PDB file of N, CA and C and ligand atoms in Angstrom:
ATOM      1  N   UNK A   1       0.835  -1.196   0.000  1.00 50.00           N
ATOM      2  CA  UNK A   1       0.000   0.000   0.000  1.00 50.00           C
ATOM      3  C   UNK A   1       0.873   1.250   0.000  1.00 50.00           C
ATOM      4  N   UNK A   2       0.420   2.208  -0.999  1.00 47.00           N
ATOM      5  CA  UNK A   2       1.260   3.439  -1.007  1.00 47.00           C
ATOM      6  C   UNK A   2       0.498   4.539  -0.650  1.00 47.00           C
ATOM      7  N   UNK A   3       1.212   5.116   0.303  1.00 49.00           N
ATOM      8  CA  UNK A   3       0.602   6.104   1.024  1.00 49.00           C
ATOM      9  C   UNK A   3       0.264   7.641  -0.121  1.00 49.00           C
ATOM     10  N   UNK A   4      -0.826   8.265   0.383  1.00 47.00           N
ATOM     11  CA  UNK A   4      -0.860   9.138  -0.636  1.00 47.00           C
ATOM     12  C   UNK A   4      -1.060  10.256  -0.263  1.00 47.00           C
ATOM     13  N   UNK A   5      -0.273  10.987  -0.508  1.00 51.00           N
ATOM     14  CA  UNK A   5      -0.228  12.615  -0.392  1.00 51.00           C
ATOM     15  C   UNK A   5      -1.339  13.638  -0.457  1.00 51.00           C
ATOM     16  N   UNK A   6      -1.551  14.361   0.181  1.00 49.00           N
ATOM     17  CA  UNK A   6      -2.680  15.883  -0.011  1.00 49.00           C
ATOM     18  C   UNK A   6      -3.553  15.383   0.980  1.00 49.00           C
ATOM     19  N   UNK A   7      -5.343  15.841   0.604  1.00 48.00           N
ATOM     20  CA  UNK A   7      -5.950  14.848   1.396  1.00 48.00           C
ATOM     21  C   UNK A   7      -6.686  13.507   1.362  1.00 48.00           C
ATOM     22  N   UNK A   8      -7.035  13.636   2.613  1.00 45.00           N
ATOM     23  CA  UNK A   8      -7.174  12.342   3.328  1.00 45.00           C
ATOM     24  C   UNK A   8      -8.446  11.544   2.345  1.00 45.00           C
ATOM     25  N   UNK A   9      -8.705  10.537   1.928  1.00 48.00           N
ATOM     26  CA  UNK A   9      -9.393   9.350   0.990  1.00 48.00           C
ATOM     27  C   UNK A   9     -10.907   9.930   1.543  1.00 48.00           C
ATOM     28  N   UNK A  10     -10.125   9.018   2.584  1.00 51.00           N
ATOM     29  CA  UNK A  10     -11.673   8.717   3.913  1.00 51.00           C
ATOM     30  C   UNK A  10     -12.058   9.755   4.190  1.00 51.00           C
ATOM     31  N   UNK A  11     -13.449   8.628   4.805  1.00 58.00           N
ATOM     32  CA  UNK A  11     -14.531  10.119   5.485  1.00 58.00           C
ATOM     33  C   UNK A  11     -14.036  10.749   6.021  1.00 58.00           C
ATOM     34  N   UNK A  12     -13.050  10.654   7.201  1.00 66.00           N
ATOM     35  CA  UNK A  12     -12.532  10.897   8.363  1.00 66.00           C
ATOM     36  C   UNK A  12     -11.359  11.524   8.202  1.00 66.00           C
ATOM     37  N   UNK A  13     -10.813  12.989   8.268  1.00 78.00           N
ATOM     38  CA  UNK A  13      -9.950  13.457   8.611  1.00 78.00           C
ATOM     39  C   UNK A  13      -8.584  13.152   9.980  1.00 78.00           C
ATOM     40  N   UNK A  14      -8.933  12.079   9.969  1.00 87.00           N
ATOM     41  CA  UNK A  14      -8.004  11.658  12.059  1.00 87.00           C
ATOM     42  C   UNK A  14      -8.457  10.136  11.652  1.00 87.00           C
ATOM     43  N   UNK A  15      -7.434   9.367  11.605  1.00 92.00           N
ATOM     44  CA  UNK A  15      -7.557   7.923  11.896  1.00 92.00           C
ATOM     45  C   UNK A  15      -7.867   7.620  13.379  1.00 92.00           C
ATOM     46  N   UNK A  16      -8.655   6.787  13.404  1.00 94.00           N
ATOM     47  CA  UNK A  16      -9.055   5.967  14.787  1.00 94.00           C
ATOM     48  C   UNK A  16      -8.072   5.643  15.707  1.00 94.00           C
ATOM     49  N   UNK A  17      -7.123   4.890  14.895  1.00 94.00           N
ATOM     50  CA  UNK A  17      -5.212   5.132  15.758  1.00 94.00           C
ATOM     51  C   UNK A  17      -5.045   6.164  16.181  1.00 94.00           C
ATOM     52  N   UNK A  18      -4.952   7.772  15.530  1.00 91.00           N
ATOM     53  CA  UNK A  18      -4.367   8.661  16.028  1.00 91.00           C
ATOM     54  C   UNK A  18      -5.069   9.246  17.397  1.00 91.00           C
ATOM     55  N   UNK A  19      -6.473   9.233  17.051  1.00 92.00           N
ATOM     56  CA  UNK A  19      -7.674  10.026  17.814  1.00 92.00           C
ATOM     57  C   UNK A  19      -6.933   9.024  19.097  1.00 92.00           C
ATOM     58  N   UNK A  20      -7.366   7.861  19.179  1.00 91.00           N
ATOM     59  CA  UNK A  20      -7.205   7.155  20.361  1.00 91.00           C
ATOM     60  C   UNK A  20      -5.714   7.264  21.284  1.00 91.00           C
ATOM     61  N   UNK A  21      -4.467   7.203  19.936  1.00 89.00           N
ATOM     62  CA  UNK A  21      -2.983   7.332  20.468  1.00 89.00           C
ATOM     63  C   UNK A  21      -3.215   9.363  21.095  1.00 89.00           C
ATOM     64  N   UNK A  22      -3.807   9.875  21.211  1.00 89.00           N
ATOM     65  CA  UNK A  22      -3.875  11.294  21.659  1.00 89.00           C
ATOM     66  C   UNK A  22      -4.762  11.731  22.540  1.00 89.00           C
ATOM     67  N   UNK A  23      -5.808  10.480  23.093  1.00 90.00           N
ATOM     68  CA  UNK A  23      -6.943  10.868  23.877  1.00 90.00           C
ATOM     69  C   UNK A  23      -6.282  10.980  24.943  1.00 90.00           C
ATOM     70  N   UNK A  24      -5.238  10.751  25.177  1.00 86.00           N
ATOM     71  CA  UNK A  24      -4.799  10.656  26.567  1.00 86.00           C
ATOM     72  C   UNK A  24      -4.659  12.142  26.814  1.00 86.00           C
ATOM     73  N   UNK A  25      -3.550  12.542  26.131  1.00 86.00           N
ATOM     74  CA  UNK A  25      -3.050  13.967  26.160  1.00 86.00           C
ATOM     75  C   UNK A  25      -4.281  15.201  25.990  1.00 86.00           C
ATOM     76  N   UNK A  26      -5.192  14.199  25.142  1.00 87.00           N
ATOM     77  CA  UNK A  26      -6.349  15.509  25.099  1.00 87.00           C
ATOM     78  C   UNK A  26      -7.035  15.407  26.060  1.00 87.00           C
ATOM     79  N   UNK A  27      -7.349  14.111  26.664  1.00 87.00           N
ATOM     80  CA  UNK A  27      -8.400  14.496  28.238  1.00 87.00           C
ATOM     81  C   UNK A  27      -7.448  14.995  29.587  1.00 87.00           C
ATOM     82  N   UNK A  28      -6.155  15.034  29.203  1.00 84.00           N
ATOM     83  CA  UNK A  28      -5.275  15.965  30.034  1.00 84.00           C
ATOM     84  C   UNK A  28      -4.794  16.862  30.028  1.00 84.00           C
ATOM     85  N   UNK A  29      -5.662  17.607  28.918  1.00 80.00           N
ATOM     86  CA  UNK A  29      -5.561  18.521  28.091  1.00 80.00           C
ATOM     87  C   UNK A  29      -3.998  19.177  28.065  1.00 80.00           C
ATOM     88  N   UNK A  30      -3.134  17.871  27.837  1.00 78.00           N
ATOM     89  CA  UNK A  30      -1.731  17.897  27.721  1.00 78.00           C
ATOM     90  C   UNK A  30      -1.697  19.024  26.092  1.00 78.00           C
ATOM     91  N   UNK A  31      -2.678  18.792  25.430  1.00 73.00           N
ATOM     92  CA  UNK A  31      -2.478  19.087  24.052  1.00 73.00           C
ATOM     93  C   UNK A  31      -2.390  20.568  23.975  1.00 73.00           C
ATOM     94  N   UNK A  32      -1.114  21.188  23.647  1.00 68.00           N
ATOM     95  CA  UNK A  32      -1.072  22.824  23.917  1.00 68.00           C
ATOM     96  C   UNK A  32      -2.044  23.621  22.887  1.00 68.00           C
ATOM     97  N   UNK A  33      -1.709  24.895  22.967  1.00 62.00           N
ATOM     98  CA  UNK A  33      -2.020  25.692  21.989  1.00 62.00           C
ATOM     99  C   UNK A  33      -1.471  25.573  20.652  1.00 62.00           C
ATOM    100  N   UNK A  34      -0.342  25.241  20.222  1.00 61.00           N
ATOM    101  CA  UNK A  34       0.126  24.507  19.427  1.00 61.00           C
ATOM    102  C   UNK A  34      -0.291  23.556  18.394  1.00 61.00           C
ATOM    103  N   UNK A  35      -1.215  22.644  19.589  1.00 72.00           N
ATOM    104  CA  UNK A  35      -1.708  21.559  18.935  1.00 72.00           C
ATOM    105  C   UNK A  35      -3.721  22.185  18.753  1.00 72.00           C
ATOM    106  N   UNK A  36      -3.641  23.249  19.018  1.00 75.00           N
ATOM    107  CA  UNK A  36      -5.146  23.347  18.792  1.00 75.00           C
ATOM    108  C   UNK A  36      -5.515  22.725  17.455  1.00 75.00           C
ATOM    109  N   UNK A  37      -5.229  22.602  16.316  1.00 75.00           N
ATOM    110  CA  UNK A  37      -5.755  21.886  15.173  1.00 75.00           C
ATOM    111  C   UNK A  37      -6.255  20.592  15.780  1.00 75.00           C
ATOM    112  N   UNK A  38      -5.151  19.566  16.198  1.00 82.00           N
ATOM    113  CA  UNK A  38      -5.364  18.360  16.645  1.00 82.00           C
ATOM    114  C   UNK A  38      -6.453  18.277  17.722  1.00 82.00           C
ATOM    115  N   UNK A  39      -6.373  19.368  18.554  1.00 87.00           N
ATOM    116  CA  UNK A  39      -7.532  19.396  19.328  1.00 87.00           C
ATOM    117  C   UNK A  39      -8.958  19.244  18.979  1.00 87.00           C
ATOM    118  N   UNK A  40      -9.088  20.419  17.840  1.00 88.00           N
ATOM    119  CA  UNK A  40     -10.279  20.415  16.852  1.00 88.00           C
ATOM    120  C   UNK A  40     -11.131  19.312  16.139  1.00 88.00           C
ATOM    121  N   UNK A  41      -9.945  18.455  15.584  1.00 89.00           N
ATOM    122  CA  UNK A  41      -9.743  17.603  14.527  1.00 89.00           C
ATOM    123  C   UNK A  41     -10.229  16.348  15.808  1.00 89.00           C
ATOM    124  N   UNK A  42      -9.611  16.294  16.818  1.00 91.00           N
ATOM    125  CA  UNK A  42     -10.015  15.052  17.398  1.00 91.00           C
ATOM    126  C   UNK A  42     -11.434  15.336  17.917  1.00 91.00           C
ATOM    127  N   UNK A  43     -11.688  16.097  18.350  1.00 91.00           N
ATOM    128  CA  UNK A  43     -13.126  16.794  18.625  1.00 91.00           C
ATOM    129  C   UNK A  43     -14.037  16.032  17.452  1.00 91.00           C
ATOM    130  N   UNK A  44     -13.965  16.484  16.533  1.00 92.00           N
ATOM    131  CA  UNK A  44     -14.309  16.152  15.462  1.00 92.00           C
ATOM    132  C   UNK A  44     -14.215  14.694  15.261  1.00 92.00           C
ATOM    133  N   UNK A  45     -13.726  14.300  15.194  1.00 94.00           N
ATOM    134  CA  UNK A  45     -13.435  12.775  15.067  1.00 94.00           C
ATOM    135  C   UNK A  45     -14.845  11.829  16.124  1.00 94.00           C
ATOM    136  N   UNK A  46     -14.594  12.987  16.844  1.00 94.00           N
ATOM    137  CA  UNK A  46     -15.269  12.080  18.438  1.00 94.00           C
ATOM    138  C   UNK A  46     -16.706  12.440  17.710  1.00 94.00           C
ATOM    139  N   UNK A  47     -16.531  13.429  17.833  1.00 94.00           N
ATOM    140  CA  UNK A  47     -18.212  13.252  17.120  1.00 94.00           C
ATOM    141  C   UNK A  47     -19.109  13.055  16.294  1.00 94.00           C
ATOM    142  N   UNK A  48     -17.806  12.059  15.225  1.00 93.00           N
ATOM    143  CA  UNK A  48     -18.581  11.239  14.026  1.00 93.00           C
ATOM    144  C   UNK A  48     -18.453   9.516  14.400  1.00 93.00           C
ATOM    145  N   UNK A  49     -17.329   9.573  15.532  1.00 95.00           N
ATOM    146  CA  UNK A  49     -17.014   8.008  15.229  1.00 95.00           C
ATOM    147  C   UNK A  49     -17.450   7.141  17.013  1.00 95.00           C
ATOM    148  N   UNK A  50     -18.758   6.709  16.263  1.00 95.00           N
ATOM    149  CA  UNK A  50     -19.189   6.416  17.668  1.00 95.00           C
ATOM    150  C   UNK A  50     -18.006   5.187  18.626  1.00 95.00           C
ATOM    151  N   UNK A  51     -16.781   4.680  18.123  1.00 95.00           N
ATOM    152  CA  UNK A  51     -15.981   3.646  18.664  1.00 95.00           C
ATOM    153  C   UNK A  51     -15.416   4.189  19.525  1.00 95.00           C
ATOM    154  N   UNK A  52     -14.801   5.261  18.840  1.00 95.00           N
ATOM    155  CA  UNK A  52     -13.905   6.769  19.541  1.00 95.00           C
ATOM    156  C   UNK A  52     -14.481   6.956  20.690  1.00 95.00           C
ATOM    157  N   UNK A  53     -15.347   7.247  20.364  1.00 96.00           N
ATOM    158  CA  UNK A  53     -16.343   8.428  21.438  1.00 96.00           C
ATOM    159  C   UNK A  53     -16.636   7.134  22.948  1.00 96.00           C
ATOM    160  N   UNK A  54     -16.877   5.987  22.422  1.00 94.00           N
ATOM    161  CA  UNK A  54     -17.017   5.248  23.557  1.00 94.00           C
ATOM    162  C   UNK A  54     -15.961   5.189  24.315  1.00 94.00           C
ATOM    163  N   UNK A  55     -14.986   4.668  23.650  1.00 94.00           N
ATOM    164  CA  UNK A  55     -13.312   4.996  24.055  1.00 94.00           C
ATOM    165  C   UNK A  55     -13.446   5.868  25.217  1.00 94.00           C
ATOM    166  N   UNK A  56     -13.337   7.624  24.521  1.00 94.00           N
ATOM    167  CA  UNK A  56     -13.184   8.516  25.100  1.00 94.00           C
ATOM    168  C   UNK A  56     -14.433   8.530  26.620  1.00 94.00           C
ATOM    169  N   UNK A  57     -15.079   7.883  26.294  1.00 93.00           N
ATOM    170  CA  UNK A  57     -16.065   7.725  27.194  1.00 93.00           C
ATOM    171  C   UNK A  57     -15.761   6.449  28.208  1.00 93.00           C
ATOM    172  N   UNK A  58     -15.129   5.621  28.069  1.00 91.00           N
ATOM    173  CA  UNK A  58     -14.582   4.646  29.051  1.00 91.00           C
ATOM    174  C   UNK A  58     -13.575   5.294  29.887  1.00 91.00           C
ATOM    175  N   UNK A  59     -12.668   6.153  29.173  1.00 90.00           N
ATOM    176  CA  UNK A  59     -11.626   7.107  29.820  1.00 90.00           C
ATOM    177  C   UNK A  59     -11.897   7.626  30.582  1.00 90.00           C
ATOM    178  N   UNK A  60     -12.932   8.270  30.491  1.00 91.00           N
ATOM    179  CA  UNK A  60     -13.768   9.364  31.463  1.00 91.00           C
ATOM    180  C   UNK A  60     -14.305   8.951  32.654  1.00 91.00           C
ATOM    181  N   UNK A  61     -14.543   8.029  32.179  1.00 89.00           N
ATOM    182  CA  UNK A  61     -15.544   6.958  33.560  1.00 89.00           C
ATOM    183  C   UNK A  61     -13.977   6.145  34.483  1.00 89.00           C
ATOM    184  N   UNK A  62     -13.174   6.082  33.998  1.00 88.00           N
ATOM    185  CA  UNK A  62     -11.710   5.490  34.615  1.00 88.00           C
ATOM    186  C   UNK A  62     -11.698   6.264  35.305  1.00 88.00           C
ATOM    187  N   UNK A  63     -11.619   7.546  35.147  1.00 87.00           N
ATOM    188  CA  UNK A  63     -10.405   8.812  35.495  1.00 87.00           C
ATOM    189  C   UNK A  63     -11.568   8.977  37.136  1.00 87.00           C
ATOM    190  N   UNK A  64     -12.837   9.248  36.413  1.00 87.00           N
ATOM    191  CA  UNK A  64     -13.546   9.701  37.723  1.00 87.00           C
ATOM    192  C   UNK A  64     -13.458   8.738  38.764  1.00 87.00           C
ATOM    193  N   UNK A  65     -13.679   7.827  38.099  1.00 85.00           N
ATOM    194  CA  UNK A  65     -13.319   6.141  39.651  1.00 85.00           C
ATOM    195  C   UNK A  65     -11.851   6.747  40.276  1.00 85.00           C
ATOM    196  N   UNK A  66     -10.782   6.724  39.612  1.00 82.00           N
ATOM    197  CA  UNK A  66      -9.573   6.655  39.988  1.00 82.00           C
ATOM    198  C   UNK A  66      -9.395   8.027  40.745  1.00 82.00           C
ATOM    199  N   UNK A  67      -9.872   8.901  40.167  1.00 82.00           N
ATOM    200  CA  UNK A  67     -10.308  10.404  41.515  1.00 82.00           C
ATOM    201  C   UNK A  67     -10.987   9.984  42.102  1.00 82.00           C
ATOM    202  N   UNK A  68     -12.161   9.737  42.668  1.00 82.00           N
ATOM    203  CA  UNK A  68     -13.007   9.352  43.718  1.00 82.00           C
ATOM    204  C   UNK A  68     -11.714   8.441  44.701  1.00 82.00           C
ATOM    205  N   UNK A  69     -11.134   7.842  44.075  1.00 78.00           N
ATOM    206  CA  UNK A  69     -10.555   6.576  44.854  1.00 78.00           C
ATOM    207  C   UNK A  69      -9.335   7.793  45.495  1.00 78.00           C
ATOM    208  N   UNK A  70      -8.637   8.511  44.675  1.00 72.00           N
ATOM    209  CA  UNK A  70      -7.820   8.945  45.139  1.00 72.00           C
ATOM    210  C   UNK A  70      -8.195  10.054  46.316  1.00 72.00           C
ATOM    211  N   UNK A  71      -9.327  10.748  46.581  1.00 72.00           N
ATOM    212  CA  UNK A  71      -9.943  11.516  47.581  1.00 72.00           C
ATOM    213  C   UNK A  71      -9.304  11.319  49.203  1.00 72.00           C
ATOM    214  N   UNK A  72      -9.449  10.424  48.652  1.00 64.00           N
ATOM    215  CA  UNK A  72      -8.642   9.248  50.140  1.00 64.00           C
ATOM    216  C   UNK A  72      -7.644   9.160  50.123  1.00 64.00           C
ATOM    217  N   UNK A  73      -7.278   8.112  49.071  1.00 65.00           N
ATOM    218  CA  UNK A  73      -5.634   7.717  49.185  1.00 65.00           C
ATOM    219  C   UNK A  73      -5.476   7.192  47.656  1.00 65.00           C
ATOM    220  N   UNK A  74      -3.773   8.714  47.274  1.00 63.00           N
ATOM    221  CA  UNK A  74      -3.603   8.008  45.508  1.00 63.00           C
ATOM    222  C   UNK A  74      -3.776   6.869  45.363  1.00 63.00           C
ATOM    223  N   UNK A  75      -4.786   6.363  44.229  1.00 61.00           N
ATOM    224  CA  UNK A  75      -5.138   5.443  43.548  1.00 61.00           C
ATOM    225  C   UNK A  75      -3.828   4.979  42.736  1.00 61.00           C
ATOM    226  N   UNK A  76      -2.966   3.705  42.798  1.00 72.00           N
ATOM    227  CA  UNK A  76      -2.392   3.365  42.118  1.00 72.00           C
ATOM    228  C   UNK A  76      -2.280   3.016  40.992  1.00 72.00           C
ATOM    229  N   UNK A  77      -1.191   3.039  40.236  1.00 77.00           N
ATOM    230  CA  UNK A  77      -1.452   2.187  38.803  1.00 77.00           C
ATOM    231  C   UNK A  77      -2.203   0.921  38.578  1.00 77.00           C
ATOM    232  N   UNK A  78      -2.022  -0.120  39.461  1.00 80.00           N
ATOM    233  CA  UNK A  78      -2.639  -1.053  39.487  1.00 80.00           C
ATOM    234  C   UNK A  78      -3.969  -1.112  39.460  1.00 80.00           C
ATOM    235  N   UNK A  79      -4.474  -0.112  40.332  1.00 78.00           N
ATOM    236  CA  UNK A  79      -5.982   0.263  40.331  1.00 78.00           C
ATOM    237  C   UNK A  79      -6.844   0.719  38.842  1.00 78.00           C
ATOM    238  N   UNK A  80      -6.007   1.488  38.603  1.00 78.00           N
ATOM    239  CA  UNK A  80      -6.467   2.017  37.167  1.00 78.00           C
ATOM    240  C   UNK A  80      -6.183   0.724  35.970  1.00 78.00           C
ATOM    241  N   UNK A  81      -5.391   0.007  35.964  1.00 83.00           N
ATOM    242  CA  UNK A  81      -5.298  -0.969  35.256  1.00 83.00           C
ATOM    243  C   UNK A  81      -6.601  -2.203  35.658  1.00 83.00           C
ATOM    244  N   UNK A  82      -6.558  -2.324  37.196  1.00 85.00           N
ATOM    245  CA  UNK A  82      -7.693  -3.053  37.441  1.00 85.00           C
ATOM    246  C   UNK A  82      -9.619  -2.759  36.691  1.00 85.00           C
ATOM    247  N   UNK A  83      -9.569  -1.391  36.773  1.00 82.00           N
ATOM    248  CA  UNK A  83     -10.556  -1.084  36.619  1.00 82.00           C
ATOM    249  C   UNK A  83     -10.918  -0.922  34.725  1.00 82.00           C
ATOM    250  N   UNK A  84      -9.864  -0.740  34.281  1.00 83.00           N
ATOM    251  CA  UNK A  84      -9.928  -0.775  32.754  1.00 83.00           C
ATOM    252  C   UNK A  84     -10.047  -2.103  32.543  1.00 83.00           C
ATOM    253  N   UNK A  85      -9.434  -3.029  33.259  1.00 87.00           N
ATOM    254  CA  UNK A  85      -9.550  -4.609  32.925  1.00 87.00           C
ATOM    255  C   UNK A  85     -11.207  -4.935  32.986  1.00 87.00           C
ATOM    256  N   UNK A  86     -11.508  -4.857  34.288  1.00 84.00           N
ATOM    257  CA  UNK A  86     -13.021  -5.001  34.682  1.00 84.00           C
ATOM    258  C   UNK A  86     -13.844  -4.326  33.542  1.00 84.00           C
ATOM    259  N   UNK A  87     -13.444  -3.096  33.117  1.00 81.00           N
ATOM    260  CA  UNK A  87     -14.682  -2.788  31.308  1.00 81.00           C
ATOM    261  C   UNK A  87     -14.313  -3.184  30.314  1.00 81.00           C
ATOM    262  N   UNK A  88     -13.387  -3.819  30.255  1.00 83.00           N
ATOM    263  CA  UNK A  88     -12.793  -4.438  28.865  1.00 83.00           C
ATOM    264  C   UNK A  88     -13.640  -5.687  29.176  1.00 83.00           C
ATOM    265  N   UNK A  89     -13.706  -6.465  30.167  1.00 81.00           N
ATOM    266  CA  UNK A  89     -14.631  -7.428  30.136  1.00 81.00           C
ATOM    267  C   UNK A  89     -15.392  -7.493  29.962  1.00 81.00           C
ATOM    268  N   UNK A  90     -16.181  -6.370  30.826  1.00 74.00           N
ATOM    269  CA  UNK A  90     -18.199  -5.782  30.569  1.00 74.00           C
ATOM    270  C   UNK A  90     -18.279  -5.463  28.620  1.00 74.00           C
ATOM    271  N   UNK A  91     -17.456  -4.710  28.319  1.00 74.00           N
ATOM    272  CA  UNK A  91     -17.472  -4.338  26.653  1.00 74.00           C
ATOM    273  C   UNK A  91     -17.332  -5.710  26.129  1.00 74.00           C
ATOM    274  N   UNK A  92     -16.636  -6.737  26.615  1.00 73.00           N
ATOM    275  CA  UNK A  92     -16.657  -7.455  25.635  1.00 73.00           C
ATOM    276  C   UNK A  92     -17.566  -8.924  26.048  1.00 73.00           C
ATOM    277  N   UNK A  93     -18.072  -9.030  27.062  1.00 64.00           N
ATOM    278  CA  UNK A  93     -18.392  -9.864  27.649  1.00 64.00           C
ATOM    279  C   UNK A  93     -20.395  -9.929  27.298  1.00 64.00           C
TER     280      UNK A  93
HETATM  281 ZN1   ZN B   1     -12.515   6.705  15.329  1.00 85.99          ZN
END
């Protein structure tokens, strides 16, 4: 497959890889001013591609468990890995 220059084929301006390899940084809103395009663009993404958007929506639901948990006492890595394990099951189960 040869990659092809200008734009993008697909519907989709942001591959599903990228949106997802960047949700991190964007719900930590690591993504500067800099990156406002990418910001936009993943925005966008989220709100055509319902896979994404669940994604971004499992994230969301992590983060708040793993704050709630941390209120008390930092929530470890393990925890957050535990709890992504436990919806990867429910999603796929
Ligand atoms: Zn997508």
């Amino acid at each position: 497959m040869s990659a092809v220059d200008g734009p993008s084929p697909g519907p989709r301006e942001t591959d599903c890889d990228e949106v997802i390899d960047r949700l991190y940084a964007f719900l930590d809103h690591e993504l500067s001013t800099a990156d406002e395009v990418d910001v936009g663009r993943i925005q966008r993404h989220l709100d055509e591609c319902a896979p994404c958007l669940r994604e971004r929506d499992v994230e969301v639901v992590v983060r708040q468990v793993v704050k709630r948990a941390c209120a008390s006492d930092c929530a470890p890595e393990t925890l957050r890995v535990k709890i992504l394990t436990q919806i990867t099951q429910v999603r796929s189960g």
